[in-house]
Phi, psi and omega in degrees: 000147176240146181248124177273108186293336182281316184258345184079008183277147176257133182240145175213160182257132179228165174263144176225137172290129182243352178199123179220097187216153164244117186237146177251129182240127180269137177240130181223131183210132171267124187232162177239134177298126184300154176300142180091352177258143181298156175293156183269120175263318179209132179277134177256315183198160175233113176266144179227147174234109182275114183284154181301132183278154165282142184237131177234122180260115177258190182290330185233356183206162172245123184253137180238141176209142181191197182225158175239126173264121179256146168237113178273123178254123188210170173264124180280178182298334180270005178086001180273160177281127185226170174212158178213141181267145174217168176212157178211161180255153176223158176200149173203162183224141180234138180286150176267127173270156181058032184299329182281351184260341186257161176248104183299330180297339178278355178100145176236130179262127185240123173248132184216123176246122184248142176212153181263153177202161174054051178275142178210152179227132177243130180272117174275310173221170179302347179241353183242132184226154172245118180256130176231132177207163178242149175242125176260119182245121174258116190235134169229131176235140178236135175245166178257130183236145174275116177269104188233144173286127177265096184255124185239126174081014180284130183268322182226101182302338181290347179270001183282138173238131185241147166256106182251134181238165177254144176221190182227140180209141180272136167261126187239130177230129179236135179217155176244154182267168166290169180292128176264118183268128180236152180217154179198169174213156182221135180275121180269152173290154180302130178083005180286155179227128176278119181280310176201168181215158174207169183209143175224157179244151173226147181257127177261333182201139171219127185216153181267131178228093185068239178258020182236139171258121179261128186237136175226155181175207178210151173257126179261117179255130177250132174244124174262112192243133175258129177225097185069235179271356183261144172238123182235159180251123179254128180249125176239126179251121183248112179287156178213158170224137181214165177219150180228131179283141176225156173290160184296139184236030183053059190300336182291347182273171179269186176062043176253132180238138182224134174214159183221158174218154181230146176231128176278099183277342180221135174216121181229121178239116178239155182245125176224121177052049179064019175247128174272111181265119187251127174234126181232140176246120187247136174247126180256135173239132181240152175226123176245128180233134180230119175281119185240148174283138176232155175246131181227160180268118178274324182203163183204154172200170176244141178283354184238348181227150173289158183210152173233125185248147172240149186231161179217156175253126179244140176257105182266136183291141176233127178286118177265311178221130175210085187200174173257146182212167179228149181217129175266125181249135178219119184223158175238132177230154176282125186302318182292333181291334181255007176081022179284124184296137179294129178084006182273155173261150178273118178274316181204154174212138175215168184222156170228151185219151178226131171272123187259332183201159174219137182218157171268115182232119178053041176080010178229149177274125184239125178249136180232148178196199181222148177240133175251123176256128180253132182246135165255123187241161177217128178219125180053041177081358181253137179264146175210177181215156174202171179217152179233134178250127181227151180278158169228156180220129178237123177262119184260207186294161174282156181190182181235328183282146174287152178282128177265316180204158181209151176223108188232123174258130181236127176240135177267102190281315184228100180263132179225152180207151174212154180248129176230111181063237182268001188246151170250129176253122182241142178225148178209144173263111183266124175258119184249134171248108193255130170225104186234131185231144170251196180216141172253113182267121182233145175265124183224165178294132175264307176203159178223129178250126183253138186238234187296155178290137179270125180251117180259156178280131180292139174060025178283149180247126187246129171245120182231153177254121182264131176279170180298331185274350185268136175259172176300323178297319179300317180293317180298321179293323181296323185255009176057045175232167178284159178297326180296330184293337181245018178292140179292345179271356181270110185292336180266016183297133176262017180243138169244117183255119181250135175277137179287000000 
């Protein structure tokens, strides 16, 4: 807390939510199949990797801009399974709420979870395509605000009496790392061809070390390789360690939560002498939240001046969950219901997931969403595709506060599937990066206007009846005396307080 010697006001810094939205952004791009890639006979699937956006915080809005890397999986003119890369740009802007209350110079923390949906491809010619897709962005932004008493007309700050209470508020800091470069290689069989590749990251540990957050995990690279008539899936796991600098957060205190997420912004797979050379560029984003005790002014008066007070209710953020977690998903679907061809073999399967809601249920935080599994199938030499959507449910820590907002990134790290009879059994390892917040609603002083000088009678003796709702502070404010003056422990007290 800071004390303004001129006005007598007490100031403190708090966090305020300034943007809490789920927004859908449409991406549309007309593309041409690059030279050297086969013509498109039939589209099977469109995979997308939404790269981490650049974020710009202005006076009235938060602007996001980035790119999407697409991999088109299709059947070429010769009937083989092929792929081609494309990219497109996206951008969106969100308004800042409470813009007049925060100090941008104190920093704004931005949490953003991006996921793709509603992808479609239209073939104009065998070399010209129209790509349409949607980006679902779950965004939470927190700003730092000066919580200050607005005192008007006070002549002598030493005559002020305050009712100060304690509350709780989260301090939230988010930072991103530089690109972490990773490399690996895999020996291919003679005559093998890599059809396509993709990569995802998972976090195994994030911990605070002084003013640095140290993050470790692994990047899982998948290579879909054709060798003669066989198509196999090669999995390469590349471990990593990274660190991100943060401002000091009073690390010695309790109630600190740390979580991290990673995005593979670059993936390059080249083949030299039957060796697949893998280069991946990883961007780490960390969020540290610390629930801290704050002291605020609930009420105020002067022992020498009359006053009129105004009050406000503020919803201060409280970190409920801020961590990384894992969930194993196992579901069964009827093959015919999702369009899986009878008698077909599974060539590849992958998944994407979205967390749609979070609630407090029976004393536990429960997150729900959906996972879409995409299948590439082959029957009698012909390729086809289908998808199955299944729900997921994650039960997190126990708690008491209701969830106000959440930003959850979900990656499906290991998707597997098998067909038994009429059923498809799908499994996935879901890596969750959780940021879930509640709110502490407190009533505090907004402003106080001080007027005429209060003249009390010397040596007057006061007998008052206190109601159940009145505190000692209420009585002291009514009679313009200090709380000590009417304390029952004060032997020279001129007040007799009777309970009704």
